[in-house]
Short mmCIF file of C-alpha atoms in Angstrom, two decimals:
data_model
loop_
_atom_site.label_atom_id
_atom_site.label_comp_id
_atom_site.label_asym_id
_atom_site.label_seq_id
_atom_site.Cartn_x
_atom_site.Cartn_y
_atom_site.Cartn_z
CA THR A 1 0.00 0.00 0.00
CA LYS A 2 0.99 3.61 -0.49
CA VAL A 3 2.39 5.57 2.44
CA ARG A 4 1.34 9.18 2.90
CA GLU A 5 3.79 11.68 1.41
CA SER A 6 4.33 13.40 4.76
CA ILE A 7 5.48 10.15 6.39
CA TYR A 8 8.94 8.78 5.73
CA THR A 9 11.93 7.48 7.68
CA GLY A 10 12.79 9.82 10.54
CA THR A 11 9.46 11.65 10.69
CA VAL A 12 8.14 12.33 14.19
CA LEU A 13 4.56 11.07 14.48
CA ILE A 14 1.80 11.65 17.01
CA ILE A 15 -0.06 8.44 17.83
CA LEU A 16 -3.86 8.88 17.89
CA ALA A 17 -5.12 5.54 19.21
CA GLY A 18 -4.19 2.68 21.45
CA ARG A 19 -2.12 2.50 24.58
CA PHE A 20 0.32 5.19 23.47
CA ARG A 21 -2.22 7.73 22.17
CA GLY A 22 -1.00 11.30 22.42
CA LYS A 23 2.65 10.24 22.48
CA ARG A 24 5.24 11.14 19.89
CA ALA A 25 7.20 8.42 18.13
CA VAL A 26 9.69 8.18 15.28
CA CYS A 27 8.87 6.37 12.03
CA LEU A 28 11.65 3.89 11.29
CA LYS A 29 10.29 2.43 8.04
CA ALA A 30 7.19 1.36 6.14
CA LEU A 31 6.64 -2.40 6.21
CA PRO A 32 5.45 -4.41 3.16
CA SER A 33 2.03 -4.90 4.81
CA GLY A 34 1.45 -1.14 4.68
CA LEU A 35 1.98 -0.63 8.41
CA LEU A 36 4.60 1.74 9.81
CA LEU A 37 7.41 0.56 12.06
CA ILE A 38 7.74 3.08 14.88
CA SER A 39 9.68 3.46 18.10
CA GLY A 40 9.67 5.98 20.93
CA PRO A 41 12.61 5.26 21.39
CA TYR A 42 11.76 3.02 24.34
CA LYS A 43 14.46 4.48 26.57
CA ILE A 44 13.11 8.01 26.10
CA ASN A 45 9.32 7.69 26.33
CA GLY A 46 8.55 3.98 26.72
CA ILE A 47 7.24 3.23 23.22
CA PRO A 48 8.79 -0.05 22.01
CA LEU A 49 9.14 -1.18 18.39
CA ARG A 50 5.56 -1.25 17.16
CA ARG A 51 3.58 -1.56 13.97
CA VAL A 52 0.98 1.15 13.46
CA ASN A 53 -1.53 1.80 10.70
CA GLN A 54 -0.86 5.18 9.11
CA ALA A 55 -4.51 6.14 9.63
CA TYR A 56 -3.80 6.32 13.36
CA VAL A 57 -0.92 8.79 13.26
CA ILE A 58 -0.39 12.45 12.46
CA ALA A 59 2.91 13.36 10.83
CA THR A 60 4.69 16.39 12.23
CA SER A 61 7.18 18.54 10.35
CA THR A 62 9.95 17.47 12.75
CA LYS A 63 12.52 15.05 11.34
CA VAL A 64 15.07 12.94 13.22
CA ASN A 65 18.24 11.48 11.76
CA VAL A 66 17.83 7.69 12.00
CA SER A 67 20.59 6.73 9.58
CA GLY A 68 22.43 4.89 12.38
CA VAL A 69 19.46 2.62 13.10
CA ASP A 70 19.53 -0.79 11.41
CA VAL A 71 15.96 -2.03 10.90
CA SER A 72 16.67 -4.17 7.83
CA ALA A 73 16.15 -7.40 9.81
CA ILE A 74 12.71 -6.34 11.06
CA SER A 75 9.72 -7.26 8.94
CA ASP A 76 6.12 -8.33 9.53
CA GLU A 77 7.34 -11.86 10.37
CA PHE A 78 9.23 -10.39 13.34
CA PHE A 79 5.89 -9.61 14.98
CA ALA A 80 4.28 -13.00 14.30
CA ARG A 81 3.20 -14.91 17.38
CA ALA A 82 4.93 -18.19 18.17
CA GLU A 83 2.75 -21.23 17.66
CA THR A 84 1.40 -22.54 20.94
CA ALA A 85 1.47 -26.20 21.89
CA GLY A 86 -1.80 -27.99 21.15
CA LYS A 87 -3.84 -30.35 23.31
CA ASP A 88 -1.34 -33.17 22.76
CA ALA A 89 1.28 -31.37 24.79
CA GLU A 90 -1.25 -30.72 27.53
CA GLU A 91 -2.17 -34.40 27.78
CA GLU A 92 1.48 -35.36 27.95
CA PHE A 93 1.93 -32.92 30.82
CA PHE A 94 -0.58 -34.80 32.98
#
């Protein structure tokens, strides 16, 4: 999907919904699914690496240099949940 022109790597965003609504975060990259990869950074304001739909953010005119951040290894698969053990494992437990 197409990312809004005002949003690109290093743009400071204001999150509009969810647990971190009202907080500012930095856009690290646009993922293939159309979601944005953002971070607070966690050490500064507690926002971890998250995926956010661009409909739930407002782009500000502030830009941050994120050239030193390596996010090439992070994709949508990074956020996939691990498969849980089925009933067979539960029966073996007892």
